Structure formats: structure tokens, C-alpha cells
Short mmCIF file of C-alpha atoms and ligand atoms in Angstrom, two decimals:
data_model
loop_
_atom_site.label_atom_id
_atom_site.label_comp_id
_atom_site.label_asym_id
_atom_site.label_seq_id
_atom_site.Cartn_x
_atom_site.Cartn_y
_atom_site.Cartn_z
CA UNK A 44 0.10 0.13 0.07
CA UNK A 45 1.93 3.57 -0.55
CA UNK A 46 1.25 6.73 1.11
CA UNK A 47 -2.36 7.90 1.59
CA UNK A 48 -1.94 11.22 -1.33
CA UNK A 49 -4.31 13.38 -1.50
CA UNK A 50 -7.49 14.49 -3.83
CA UNK A 51 -9.28 16.82 -4.70
CA UNK A 52 -12.07 16.62 -7.96
CA UNK A 53 -13.63 19.68 -8.66
CA UNK A 54 -16.58 18.85 -10.83
CA UNK A 55 -18.92 21.33 -12.87
CA UNK A 56 -22.13 20.14 -15.23
CA UNK A 57 -24.33 17.21 -15.49
CA UNK A 58 -25.17 14.04 -12.97
CA UNK A 59 -23.26 12.49 -15.28
CA UNK A 60 -20.26 14.61 -14.07
CA UNK A 61 -20.76 13.87 -10.33
CA UNK A 62 -21.63 10.13 -10.50
CA UNK A 63 -18.04 10.39 -13.40
CA UNK A 64 -16.50 11.77 -10.01
CA UNK A 65 -17.19 8.90 -8.04
CA UNK A 66 -16.29 6.21 -10.04
CA UNK A 67 -12.61 8.75 -9.94
CA UNK A 68 -12.11 8.54 -7.09
CA UNK A 69 -13.16 4.70 -6.88
CA UNK A 70 -10.66 4.19 -9.33
CA UNK A 71 -7.09 5.84 -7.46
CA UNK A 72 -8.35 4.70 -3.89
CA UNK A 73 -6.54 1.53 -4.72
CA UNK A 74 -4.02 3.76 -5.43
CA UNK A 75 -3.98 5.14 -2.44
CA UNK A 76 -6.17 8.71 -2.65
CA UNK A 77 -7.74 9.98 -0.29
CA UNK A 78 -10.35 12.63 -0.63
CA UNK A 79 -9.50 16.14 0.76
CA UNK A 80 -11.82 19.64 0.00
CA UNK A 81 -9.27 22.31 -0.47
CA UNK A 82 -7.25 22.53 -4.31
CA UNK A 83 -4.50 23.76 -2.12
CA UNK A 84 -3.73 20.40 -0.29
CA UNK A 85 -4.07 17.62 -2.87
CA UNK A 86 -1.68 15.80 -4.65
CA UNK A 87 -3.50 15.68 -7.59
CA UNK A 88 -6.45 18.15 -8.47
CA UNK A 89 -9.06 17.10 -11.69
CA UNK A 90 -11.89 18.97 -12.20
CA UNK A 91 -13.79 17.18 -14.81
CA UNK A 92 -15.40 19.83 -16.89
CA UNK A 93 -18.35 21.29 -18.88
CA UNK A 94 -18.61 21.89 -23.16
CA UNK A 95 -22.10 22.32 -23.17
CA UNK A 96 -23.24 25.75 -23.11
CA UNK A 97 -20.09 28.21 -23.01
CA UNK A 98 -19.83 29.57 -19.84
CA UNK A 99 -19.56 26.46 -18.95
CA UNK A 100 -16.24 25.62 -20.48
CA UNK A 101 -15.11 29.85 -19.79
CA UNK A 102 -14.59 28.30 -15.73
CA UNK A 103 -12.07 25.60 -16.41
CA UNK A 104 -9.71 27.81 -17.38
CA UNK A 105 -9.61 30.34 -15.30
CA UNK A 106 -10.16 27.62 -12.35
CA UNK A 107 -6.32 26.79 -13.97
CA UNK A 108 -4.84 30.20 -13.37
CA UNK A 109 -5.87 30.11 -10.44
CA UNK A 110 -4.41 26.14 -9.58
CA UNK A 111 -0.94 27.38 -11.73
CA UNK A 112 -1.44 29.91 -8.19
CA UNK A 113 -1.78 26.40 -5.76
CA UNK A 114 0.87 24.41 -7.85
CA UNK A 115 3.74 27.14 -7.83
CA UNK A 116 3.10 27.14 -4.49
CA UNK A 117 3.43 23.11 -3.41
CA UNK A 118 5.76 23.01 -6.25
CA UNK A 119 7.61 25.64 -3.16
CA UNK A 120 7.79 23.92 -0.16
CA UNK A 121 8.63 21.02 -1.90
CA UNK A 122 5.44 19.00 -2.93
CA UNK A 123 4.86 18.66 -6.86
CA UNK A 124 0.92 18.83 -6.81
CA UNK A 125 -0.71 16.89 -10.41
CA UNK A 126 -2.73 18.48 -12.95
CA UNK A 127 -5.61 16.72 -14.97
CA UNK A 128 -8.15 17.84 -17.25
CA UNK A 129 -11.22 15.63 -17.05
CA UNK A 130 -15.04 15.58 -18.64
CA UNK A 131 -15.74 16.84 -22.16
CA UNK A 132 -13.98 19.77 -22.44
CA UNK A 133 -10.78 17.57 -22.38
CA UNK A 134 -13.06 15.19 -24.64
CA UNK A 135 -13.60 18.21 -27.11
CA UNK A 136 -10.42 20.69 -26.20
CA UNK A 137 -8.41 17.61 -26.26
CA UNK A 138 -4.09 18.65 -26.11
CA UNK A 139 -5.60 23.15 -26.70
CA UNK A 140 -6.10 23.02 -23.36
CA UNK A 141 -2.14 22.48 -22.82
CA UNK A 142 -1.41 25.01 -25.37
CA UNK A 143 -4.32 27.27 -23.65
CA UNK A 144 -2.45 25.85 -20.33
CA UNK A 145 0.76 24.46 -19.66
CA UNK A 146 0.26 23.96 -15.78
CA UNK A 147 -1.88 20.94 -16.75
CA UNK A 148 0.10 17.71 -16.67
CA UNK A 149 -2.96 15.11 -17.84
CA UNK A 150 -5.68 15.27 -20.36
CA UNK A 151 -8.41 12.97 -19.64
CA UNK A 152 -11.37 12.07 -22.24
CA UNK A 153 -14.75 11.47 -19.88
CA UNK A 154 -14.39 6.99 -22.41
CA UNK A 155 -10.72 6.65 -19.96
CA UNK A 156 -11.02 7.17 -16.65
CA UNK A 157 -10.69 3.69 -15.87
CA UNK A 158 -6.90 4.20 -17.24
CA UNK A 159 -5.98 7.30 -14.74
CA UNK A 160 -3.59 5.89 -12.45
CA UNK A 161 -1.30 5.00 -16.16
CA UNK A 162 -1.61 8.86 -17.13
CA UNK A 163 -0.79 10.02 -14.37
CA UNK A 164 2.44 7.80 -13.74
CA UNK A 165 3.01 8.77 -17.75
CA UNK A 166 3.05 12.66 -16.87
CA UNK A 167 5.62 12.04 -14.20
CA UNK A 168 7.48 10.08 -16.75
CA UNK A 169 6.96 12.02 -19.11
CA UNK A 170 5.50 15.74 -18.43
CA UNK A 171 2.42 15.32 -20.31
CA UNK A 172 -0.71 12.57 -20.71
CA UNK A 173 -3.19 12.56 -23.38
CA UNK A 174 -5.41 10.98 -23.07
CA UNK A 175 -8.76 11.31 -25.88
CA UNK A 176 -9.26 8.14 -27.76
CA UNK A 177 -12.74 6.49 -26.69
CA UNK A 178 -11.36 2.91 -26.09
CA UNK A 179 -12.48 0.10 -27.72
CA UNK A 180 -12.62 -1.88 -24.30
CA UNK A 181 -15.92 -1.38 -21.23
CA UNK A 182 -14.39 1.37 -19.17
CA UNK A 183 -17.55 0.22 -16.77
CA UNK A 184 -15.99 -3.32 -16.57
CA UNK A 185 -12.67 -1.60 -15.93
CA UNK A 186 -14.03 0.34 -13.43
CA UNK A 187 -13.41 -0.72 -9.85
CA UNK A 188 -17.08 -1.47 -7.99
CA UNK A 189 -16.97 0.92 -5.07
CA UNK A 190 -15.91 0.11 -1.58
CA UNK A 191 -19.05 -0.39 0.57
CA UNK A 192 -17.39 2.73 3.15
CA UNK A 193 -17.96 4.46 0.08
CA UNK A 194 -21.16 3.72 -0.07
CA UNK A 195 -22.64 4.10 3.13
CA UNK A 196 -20.34 7.40 3.20
CA UNK A 197 -22.60 8.99 -0.09
CA UNK A 198 -25.79 8.58 1.99
CA UNK A 199 -29.09 7.46 0.75
CA UNK A 200 -29.70 7.89 -3.25
CA UNK A 201 -27.36 7.04 -5.54
CA UNK A 202 -26.71 6.90 -9.68
CA UNK A 203 -25.67 4.70 -12.08
CA UNK A 204 -25.01 5.74 -14.96
CA UNK A 205 -27.38 3.11 -17.74
CA UNK A 206 -26.45 3.93 -21.18
CA UNK A 207 -23.94 6.90 -22.15
CA UNK A 208 -23.42 9.46 -25.07
CA UNK A 209 -25.81 10.25 -27.70
CA UNK A 210 -27.13 9.65 -31.88
CA UNK A 211 -29.38 11.62 -31.58
CA UNK A 212 -27.51 15.02 -33.19
CA UNK A 213 -29.77 17.86 -32.31
CA UNK A 214 -28.01 20.93 -34.22
CA UNK A 215 -26.78 23.24 -30.63
CA UNK A 216 -25.72 20.33 -29.26
CA UNK A 217 -22.01 18.97 -28.13
CA UNK A 218 -22.91 16.21 -26.65
CA UNK A 219 -23.01 13.19 -29.63
CA UNK A 220 -19.53 14.31 -30.41
CA UNK A 221 -17.60 14.53 -26.64
CA UNK A 222 -19.55 11.80 -25.19
CA UNK A 223 -20.43 9.55 -27.84
CA UNK A 224 -22.46 7.32 -29.86
CA UNK A 225 -25.41 5.92 -27.51
CA UNK A 226 -23.88 2.90 -26.03
CA UNK A 227 -26.27 0.97 -23.42
CA UNK A 228 -24.47 -1.39 -20.16
CA UNK A 229 -25.50 -4.89 -20.29
CA UNK A 230 -29.18 -5.34 -17.58
CA UNK A 231 -26.21 -8.03 -15.34
CA UNK A 232 -24.33 -4.81 -14.28
CA UNK A 233 -26.41 -2.56 -13.85
CA UNK A 234 -28.55 -5.34 -11.31
CA UNK A 235 -25.10 -5.78 -9.96
CA UNK A 236 -24.19 -2.62 -9.01
CA UNK A 237 -28.06 -1.79 -7.42
CA UNK A 238 -27.73 -5.22 -5.51
CA UNK A 239 -24.97 -3.93 -4.04
CA UNK A 240 -25.61 -0.24 -3.73
CA UNK A 241 -28.48 -1.58 -1.68
CA UNK A 242 -26.99 -3.91 0.22
CA UNK A 243 -25.09 -1.30 1.76
CA UNK A 244 -27.84 1.50 3.00
CA UNK A 245 -28.71 3.18 -0.71
CA UNK A 246 -32.71 3.19 -0.83
CA UNK A 247 -32.75 5.38 -4.25
CA UNK A 248 -31.92 4.60 -7.55
CA UNK A 249 -31.51 8.04 -10.05
CA UNK A 250 -30.74 5.73 -13.88
CA UNK A 251 -28.30 8.43 -15.59
CA UNK A 252 -28.41 8.97 -19.22
CA UNK A 253 -27.51 11.69 -21.57
CA UNK A 254 -30.38 9.80 -23.78
CA UNK A 255 -31.45 7.13 -21.54
CA UNK A 256 -34.29 6.49 -22.42
CA UNK A 257 -32.49 5.55 -25.24
CA UNK A 258 -31.62 1.86 -23.07
CA UNK A 259 -31.96 -1.23 -24.83
CA UNK A 260 -28.75 -3.21 -22.93
CA UNK A 261 -29.04 -6.30 -23.27
CA UNK A 262 -31.49 -8.49 -21.02
CA UNK A 263 -30.63 -10.98 -18.74
CA UNK A 264 -32.72 -14.01 -21.46
CA UNK A 265 -30.21 -12.47 -24.19
CA UNK A 266 -32.40 -9.96 -25.99
CA UNK A 267 -31.67 -5.70 -25.72
CA UNK A 268 -34.54 -4.74 -22.78
CA UNK A 269 -35.94 -0.50 -22.38
CA UNK A 270 -35.49 0.93 -19.64
CA UNK A 271 -39.43 -0.19 -18.75
CA UNK A 272 -38.79 -3.54 -18.34
CA UNK A 273 -35.85 -2.50 -16.54
CA UNK A 274 -36.83 -0.80 -14.39
CA UNK A 275 -39.60 -3.31 -12.68
CA UNK A 276 -36.02 -5.42 -12.85
CA UNK A 277 -35.02 -3.09 -10.54
CA UNK A 278 -38.00 -2.62 -8.53
CA UNK A 279 -37.73 -6.41 -6.92
CA UNK A 280 -33.76 -5.53 -5.44
CA UNK A 281 -34.92 -5.58 -1.80
CA UNK A 282 -34.49 -2.28 -0.21
CA UNK A 283 -35.46 -0.28 -3.55
CA UNK A 284 -38.16 1.95 -2.50
CA UNK A 285 -37.41 5.02 -5.16
CA UNK A 286 -36.07 4.51 -8.65
CA UNK A 287 -35.82 7.64 -10.84
CA UNK A 288 -33.95 8.19 -14.92
CA UNK A 289 -32.62 11.01 -16.07
CA UNK A 290 -32.17 12.69 -18.90
CA UNK A 291 -35.14 11.16 -21.44
CA UNK A 292 -36.01 12.16 -24.84
CA UNK A 293 -39.18 12.73 -25.68
CA UNK A 294 -39.53 10.90 -29.00
CA UNK A 295 -37.50 8.23 -27.16
CA UNK A 296 -40.80 7.67 -24.95
CA UNK A 297 -42.42 4.05 -25.60
CA UNK A 298 -45.32 2.07 -24.23
CA UNK A 299 -43.40 0.19 -21.59
CA UNK A 300 -41.77 3.44 -19.58
CA UNK A 301 -45.66 5.19 -19.80
CA UNK A 302 -46.42 1.58 -18.03
CA UNK A 303 -43.35 0.98 -15.70
CA UNK A 304 -44.97 4.28 -14.82
CA UNK A 305 -48.83 3.12 -14.18
CA UNK A 306 -47.20 -0.30 -12.43
CA UNK A 307 -44.37 0.66 -9.96
CA UNK A 308 -44.97 2.51 -6.82
CA UNK A 309 -41.31 3.29 -7.02
CA UNK A 310 -41.33 4.34 -9.98
CA UNK A 311 -41.49 8.04 -9.55
CA UNK A 312 -44.48 10.45 -10.95
CA UNK A 313 -41.09 13.43 -11.42
CA UNK A 314 -40.00 13.23 -14.84
CA UNK A 315 -36.68 15.28 -16.05
CA UNK A 316 -38.40 16.46 -20.00
CA UNK A 317 -36.37 18.33 -21.81
CA UNK A 318 -38.29 20.51 -24.77
CA UNK A 319 -36.52 23.23 -25.71
CA UNK A 320 -38.54 25.09 -27.11
CA UNK A 321 -42.12 25.45 -28.35
CA UNK A 322 -41.91 26.55 -31.30
CA UNK A 323 -42.46 23.04 -34.75
CA UNK A 324 -39.97 25.90 -37.00
CA UNK A 325 -37.35 25.71 -34.59
CA UNK A 326 -37.94 21.82 -33.25
CA UNK A 327 -37.04 21.21 -36.90
CA UNK A 328 -33.62 23.97 -37.00
CA UNK A 329 -33.12 22.10 -33.83
CA UNK A 330 -33.06 18.44 -35.11
CA UNK A 331 -35.68 17.38 -31.76
CA UNK A 332 -37.89 15.33 -33.84
CA UNK A 333 -40.57 15.80 -32.33
CA UNK A 334 -43.34 18.81 -33.30
CA UNK A 335 -44.73 20.26 -29.80
CA UNK A 336 -48.62 18.11 -29.79
CA UNK A 337 -45.88 14.98 -30.60
CA UNK A 338 -44.33 16.45 -26.77
CA UNK A 339 -48.10 17.55 -25.62
CA UNK A 340 -49.66 14.65 -26.30
CA UNK A 341 -46.51 12.49 -23.95
CA UNK A 342 -47.48 14.40 -21.43
CA UNK A 343 -51.33 13.30 -21.47
CA UNK A 344 -50.27 9.24 -21.77
CA UNK A 345 -47.46 9.81 -18.86
CA UNK A 346 -50.59 11.63 -16.57
CA UNK A 347 -53.35 9.08 -17.70
CA UNK A 348 -51.32 6.36 -17.23
CA UNK A 349 -50.54 8.04 -12.85
CA UNK A 350 -51.53 10.65 -10.12
CA UNK A 351 -49.28 13.08 -9.67
CA UNK A 352 -47.62 13.82 -12.66
CA UNK A 353 -45.58 16.18 -12.55
CA UNK A 354 -42.44 17.68 -14.65
CA UNK A 355 -39.86 19.48 -15.14
CA UNK A 356 -37.57 20.74 -18.61
CA UNK A 357 -34.61 22.57 -20.27
CA UNK A 358 -35.47 25.48 -22.61
CA UNK A 359 -33.47 27.29 -25.04
CA UNK A 360 -33.76 30.96 -25.66
CA UNK A 361 -33.00 32.07 -28.92
CA UNK A 362 -31.55 30.10 -31.57
CA UNK A 363 -30.60 31.44 -34.37
CA UNK A 364 -33.67 32.03 -36.19
CA UNK A 365 -35.79 32.84 -33.48
CA UNK A 366 -38.80 34.65 -33.49
CA UNK A 367 -40.92 36.89 -31.34
CA UNK A 368 -43.44 34.47 -32.72
CA UNK A 369 -41.49 31.32 -32.74
CA UNK A 370 -41.22 32.72 -28.90
CA UNK A 371 -44.41 33.15 -28.16
CA UNK A 372 -45.00 29.99 -28.86
CA UNK A 373 -42.36 28.85 -26.21
CA UNK A 374 -45.63 30.47 -23.87
CA UNK A 375 -47.77 29.31 -24.49
CA UNK A 376 -46.60 25.65 -24.25
CA UNK A 377 -45.03 26.28 -20.82
CA UNK A 378 -48.89 26.94 -19.76
CA UNK A 379 -50.32 24.78 -20.67
CA UNK A 380 -47.90 21.49 -19.28
CA UNK A 381 -48.00 23.16 -16.21
CA UNK A 382 -43.85 22.63 -15.14
CA UNK A 383 -43.33 21.93 -11.52
CA UNK A 384 -39.82 23.36 -12.09
CA UNK A 385 -37.31 23.82 -15.11
CA UNK A 386 -34.02 25.75 -16.63
CA UNK A 387 -33.55 27.24 -19.18
CA UNK A 388 -30.87 28.53 -20.65
CA UNK A 389 -29.61 31.19 -23.64
CA UNK A 390 -27.89 29.88 -26.99
CA UNK A 391 -24.74 28.99 -27.77
CA UNK A 392 -23.07 28.51 -30.15
CA UNK A 393 -20.91 24.93 -29.35
CA UNK A 394 -17.54 24.69 -31.87
CA UNK A 395 -18.74 21.73 -34.05
CA UNK A 396 -22.39 21.78 -33.75
CA UNK A 397 -24.74 23.01 -37.46
CA UNK A 398 -25.85 25.31 -35.25
CA UNK A 399 -22.93 27.15 -35.08
CA UNK A 400 -22.69 27.63 -38.61
CA UNK A 401 -26.63 28.55 -39.17
CA UNK A 402 -26.30 32.45 -40.59
CA UNK A 403 -29.31 33.67 -38.45
CA UNK A 404 -28.65 35.66 -35.10
CA UNK A 405 -32.30 37.19 -34.18
CA UNK A 406 -31.44 40.44 -35.47
CA UNK A 407 -28.10 42.05 -34.77
CA UNK A 408 -25.10 41.04 -32.62
CA UNK A 409 -26.10 43.92 -30.56
CA UNK A 410 -29.69 43.80 -30.52
CA UNK A 411 -29.56 39.32 -29.45
CA UNK A 412 -27.90 39.49 -27.29
CA UNK A 413 -30.11 42.61 -25.25
CA UNK A 414 -33.13 39.58 -26.55
CA UNK A 415 -32.01 36.55 -25.34
CA UNK A 416 -31.82 38.60 -22.00
CA UNK A 417 -34.83 39.99 -22.45
CA UNK A 418 -36.49 36.93 -23.43
CA UNK A 419 -34.67 34.53 -20.67
CA UNK A 420 -36.30 36.63 -18.26
CA UNK A 421 -39.96 36.36 -19.41
CA UNK A 422 -39.37 32.74 -19.56
CA UNK A 423 -38.21 32.49 -16.07
CA UNK A 424 -40.71 34.87 -15.00
CA UNK A 425 -43.91 32.07 -16.08
CA UNK A 426 -40.67 28.89 -14.65
CA UNK A 427 -40.81 30.32 -11.04
CA UNK A 428 -44.76 30.94 -10.54
CA UNK A 429 -45.42 27.52 -11.93
CA UNK A 430 -43.10 26.05 -9.24
CA UNK A 431 -43.41 28.05 -6.71
CA UNK A 432 -47.62 27.68 -7.22
CA UNK A 433 -46.76 22.99 -7.24
CA UNK A 434 -44.58 23.86 -4.64
CA UNK A 435 -47.62 25.22 -2.28
CA UNK A 436 -49.90 23.25 -3.46
CA UNK A 437 -48.33 21.12 -0.79
CA UNK A 438 -49.72 23.17 2.39
CA UNK A 439 -51.96 20.96 4.12
CA UNK A 440 -51.52 18.33 2.18
CA UNK A 441 -49.27 14.90 3.43
CA UNK A 442 -47.15 14.28 0.93
CA UNK A 443 -44.24 10.92 1.60
CA UNK A 444 -40.66 11.41 2.20
CA UNK A 445 -37.94 10.00 1.98
CA UNK A 446 -35.06 10.92 4.75
CA UNK A 447 -31.74 11.64 3.53
CA UNK A 448 -29.60 13.71 6.61
CA UNK A 449 -29.72 15.18 9.22
CA UNK A 450 -30.11 19.00 7.59
CA UNK A 451 -28.81 22.46 9.81
CA UNK A 452 -30.71 22.87 11.68
CA UNK A 453 -30.14 20.90 15.02
CA UNK A 454 -32.97 17.99 15.55
CA UNK A 455 -34.02 18.86 11.41
CA UNK A 456 -34.09 15.76 9.35
CA UNK A 457 -34.43 16.59 5.88
CA UNK A 458 -35.21 14.41 2.87
CA UNK A 459 -37.20 14.45 -0.54
CA UNK A 460 -40.44 13.82 -2.12
CA UNK A 461 -41.86 12.19 -4.97
CA UNK A 462 -40.46 15.84 -7.28
CA UNK A 463 -37.19 16.08 -5.71
CA UNK A 464 -38.60 18.65 -3.39
CA UNK A 465 -35.92 19.36 0.21
CA UNK A 466 -38.76 18.43 2.63
CA UNK A 467 -38.23 19.07 6.96
CA UNK A 468 -38.69 17.34 10.22
CA UNK A 469 -38.32 17.40 13.96
CA UNK A 470 -37.23 13.67 13.91
CA UNK A 471 -35.13 11.24 15.41
CA UNK A 472 -32.10 10.13 12.64
CA UNK A 473 -33.52 6.71 13.05
CA UNK A 474 -36.18 7.79 10.16
CA UNK A 475 -33.35 8.37 8.01
CA UNK A 476 -33.40 5.47 4.71
CA UNK A 477 -37.34 5.68 5.14
CA UNK A 478 -40.14 6.51 3.86
CA UNK A 479 -42.59 8.28 6.07
CA UNK A 480 -45.53 10.15 5.16
CA UNK A 481 -45.19 14.43 6.61
CA UNK A 482 -47.77 17.14 6.73
CA UNK A 483 -46.70 19.72 5.11
CA UNK A 484 -47.04 23.23 7.55
CA UNK A 485 -45.12 25.61 5.13
CA UNK A 486 -42.42 26.59 3.21
CA UNK A 487 -39.16 27.88 3.43
CA UNK A 488 -37.73 28.93 -0.32
CA UNK A 489 -37.92 25.53 -1.88
CA UNK A 490 -38.25 23.46 0.72
CA UNK A 491 -41.28 22.24 2.47
CA UNK A 492 -41.58 22.08 6.23
CA UNK A 493 -43.85 19.73 8.24
CA UNK A 494 -44.73 17.19 10.82
CA UNK A 495 -44.04 13.97 10.49
CA UNK A 496 -46.94 12.44 9.91
CA UNK A 497 -47.68 8.70 12.44
CA UNK A 498 -44.63 6.52 14.23
CA UNK A 499 -42.49 5.71 11.95
CA UNK A 500 -42.81 2.62 9.56
CA UNK A 501 -42.13 2.75 6.06
CA UNK A 502 -45.02 3.17 3.64
CA UNK A 503 -44.06 1.53 1.33
CA UNK A 504 -42.65 -1.87 3.58
CA UNK A 505 -43.46 -3.61 1.00
CA UNK A 506 -40.83 -2.90 -1.32
CA UNK A 507 -38.75 -3.36 2.01
CA UNK A 508 -36.99 -5.99 3.22
CA UNK A 509 -38.10 -7.44 6.80
CA UNK A 510 -33.82 -7.46 8.05
CA UNK A 511 -33.22 -4.38 6.69
CA UNK A 512 -29.21 -5.57 5.89
CA UNK A 513 -29.35 -3.70 2.75
CA UNK A 514 -30.62 0.16 1.58
CA UNK A 515 -30.39 0.55 -2.35
N1 5AD B 1084 -27.31 26.34 -25.41
C1 5AD B 1084 -27.96 26.28 -24.67
N2 5AD B 1084 -28.28 25.53 -24.12
C2 5AD B 1084 -27.52 23.93 -24.62
N3 5AD B 1084 -28.16 23.23 -23.82
C3 5AD B 1084 -27.34 22.20 -24.51
N4 5AD B 1084 -26.58 22.85 -25.85
C4 5AD B 1084 -26.92 23.93 -25.47
C5 5AD B 1084 -26.30 25.83 -26.25
N5 5AD B 1084 -25.54 24.68 -27.34
C6 5AD B 1084 -28.60 23.18 -23.10
C7 5AD B 1084 -30.42 22.64 -22.89
C8 5AD B 1084 -29.98 20.54 -22.47
C9 5AD B 1084 -29.18 21.25 -21.72
C10 5AD B 1084 -28.36 20.48 -20.55
O1 5AD B 1084 -28.41 22.10 -21.60
O2 5AD B 1084 -31.95 22.50 -22.96
O3 5AD B 1084 -31.14 20.67 -22.94
FE1 SF4 B 1085 -27.82 16.97 -26.90
FE2 SF4 B 1085 -30.15 15.78 -25.00
FE3 SF4 B 1085 -29.98 16.30 -28.47
FE4 SF4 B 1085 -29.33 13.90 -27.56
S1 SF4 B 1085 -31.06 14.21 -27.08
S2 SF4 B 1085 -27.91 16.28 -28.98
S3 SF4 B 1085 -28.20 14.81 -25.99
S4 SF4 B 1085 -29.94 17.57 -26.25
#
């Protein structure tokens, strides 16, 4: 066993990156690395980057500027600090990063995290190491499984990657270029992962993938399974009380997925279903492969199948050529759907994507920026109103909460509702890991404040094993 070395990982962007950061920690643990919260003390700093919008990738370079100072300071104290750039900026920009920021020792794309120990050694020997290929071997099979102590430390809710990459090629999006083509993991591997998490106290699983409902991994019977079928299999694992999945494409919502919401209580009635725009003209230019009416019909299918279904979405404003009429169609769609929440972004041209070459700006350059700001503000105001109304509707009701951890306020325990709203109650920490009914009294910003509505007994008892040695 080598002497302990300190590792600091800073993640930007999506849930996939949060999950990947944990996999990097698990990969480096056998090398003697332990995590530290301070970049300054670390022997290795990894920036796990995001390339989805311009601002996200620019942050990396300003962070590297700060790290240069920390690395120089460490060197003055006789300590070698290595700096690695991982994630989608690494994939997209490769050795450009080292030209722009020579402080970087290792550039590693998302498909190569299992090679990190080797890349760090190579950088020590040769000064630099870069790997942004899409290797042929299965990175998931090569990544070590997390240790029970690491799982327990991460709490009762966990992500599990079920597919990676995307073949949809929306014209604004870098994902098909940075994460590659869609690849689904075999069901047996996913079941093993979920079983291990369940055995170590995890109760809620969020299946993640850039286009998660395109999942078609090899099933236990050798045939490809849909996401709906996978959800059935995972719900049967003792200890798993909640299942979620993100992010879905409206086009890939099939009957099996709708039926999973109808038939499996553990599948939460809350779906992140990005629509991006409400205008068919813009949806077409975005290559979204669905119309606003298709999207509305899909939402209706979910709502018919399960009471209390709620939705969140992503929106882009100011896509090339977006007129006031197009934007009004987006506002109208938001009005019709009624979201529990949503993210909205100003369009940002990404190098190498088809939309980056679309010349039709909204109007002139300076006007474009003003119009985008104004549209973003209008859309966000509408979404904020819907979110506030959705949260306020919980007041006076009894809702089911999966308790996660002690809150900052002494004596309070915090959990989440089916709709991911934080909910606080005064209670014993024994309730952590249980789903219990909470009578909601009030709302503080985005958090529900309430009381346990009955003695601590799991309400989803059918799925909690009698011997609670496990969790999932
Ligand atoms: N500009 C602005 N927003 C974008 N997104 C993806 N690419 C871009 C871009 N070029 C948004 C989409 C997507 C979310 C993850 O990020 O709304 O759903
Ligand atoms: Fe990007 Fe999502 Fe479109 Fe795939 S479906 S190209 S990840 S926006």
C-alpha cells in the first residue's frame, strides 16, 4: 500500500459528471488517494469539466489560472501537485488545453477514466499525458466497484449510469461529439451495481444517461431490454424504494416506460423531459424529431397512466432565427403543460455543431443579446410562478418523504418528496432511509416544512426487506 496522497475533484455540469467523479475516486483509491476538500493541499487536482454551454467551459480556464498559483506554491514547499482536466472539455479540446494552460499534466476524456493511474504515472515520467480516444474496451467493466464504506458515506440516494452518449444530434448540442454514440450497459451489470448499493444502505436509485430512455442494454434473457423493463427488474431488488431516471428524450418515450409509471410504485411520478422550444419551426431547426403537439401528447400519456405526474424541462431561448412568434409558442407550451420546475438557457453556439454555422441571428449582434436576456427573463418568470404554485400546493397536504440526512438546523431531518422538493421535520435520525408521510405546514423558499404524520413505519414497506441489512 502506497502512502496516502490527497485528491481534490471539482465537478461541473450534469449528474453524469457527479457520478463520474465518484468513479474516479474509486479508481484512484487503490493507488492510495484519499479525497480532500481543499485544492491547495492536494497532490492531485482533477477538474471534471462540462462543455455543454460556453460559460461552463470558460470556467475551466479561470480555475486553471487559480490552480497555477497553488501548484507554484506547492512546488516552493517541495511538493509536486499534478493537475488533470477530465470531462467533456477534455474530450472536445484535447491538447489545446495544454497549449492554453501549460499547468495541466493530464487531459483525460470521459471514456478513459479507468486509465487514470497509468496516465498519472506517464505524466510523471514524460511531463504530460493526453487520452481522448474512444477506447474499444468497456470502461464500465474496467472501473472498480465502490467499497461498502464509500457507498455508505455517499448516503441513501445514488446515481447509476445505464447508458452513455447520444445519437440524436440536436443541432445545438455537443454531447454526440464529446460523449460519443449511444452505448447501453448490460442489464446484469446494472443489477449487480444496484444490488451492491442496496446492500450498503442505498434506498433511491437515479438511472442516468445522456439519452437514458434510449436504453436498450442486453437483458438477462439475451434480448435487448427497454428502460421500462429495466425499471421492473430493479424494483424487485430488496431495499429499493424509489427509482428515477434522467435525462429522457420525448421521442424515446415508449409504452413500456409509461406502463412502468403505472405499474411500479417505486418509479417516481416525476420526469425530466426537455422540450427546448414550443415552436415547431425551431424544433425542426434543432433536429429534435418531435413537434410541440407530439410533446403534449406524450405528457398526456404519462398523466393518464399515473395520478400526480409532474414534469420538468430544459429550454433554450434565442436559437438562431427564433422570432417573437416562436418564443410566444414556447410560453404557450409552458402554460399548457404546467411545470414543477425547469431550466432555461440562452443559446450558446458550440464549436463543431451544425447550429454554430446557422447565420440567422435573432437580429443584429447587440440586439440579439438584449433580446435573449429579455426572453430568458420572461420565460424564467413564468417557470418560477409555476414552480411556486406547484410547491405551495403541497401546503396542508400529507406527502411521502424519503429521509436522507440530518439537516443543518439541530434536531431536523431532511428528505425529499416524490418531486425532489426538500422536506424538513423534527425527528430522530432513525428515520433516515425510510419513506414516511409528512403533513406539510409551510414553505420556506423551496423547502417544505412539516411534521411526521404517523409513527415511524415505512409506508413503502412492501419493498423494504424485513431484515434491513441492505439498502438501495
Ligand atoms: N446552448 C444553450 N443551451 C444548451 N443546452 C445544450 N446545448 C446548448 C447550447 N448550445 C441545454 C439544453 C439541454 C441542457 C442540458 O443544456 O437545454 O437540454
Ligand atoms: Fe444533446 Fe440531448 Fe439532443 Fe442528445 S438528445 S443531442 S444529449 S440535447
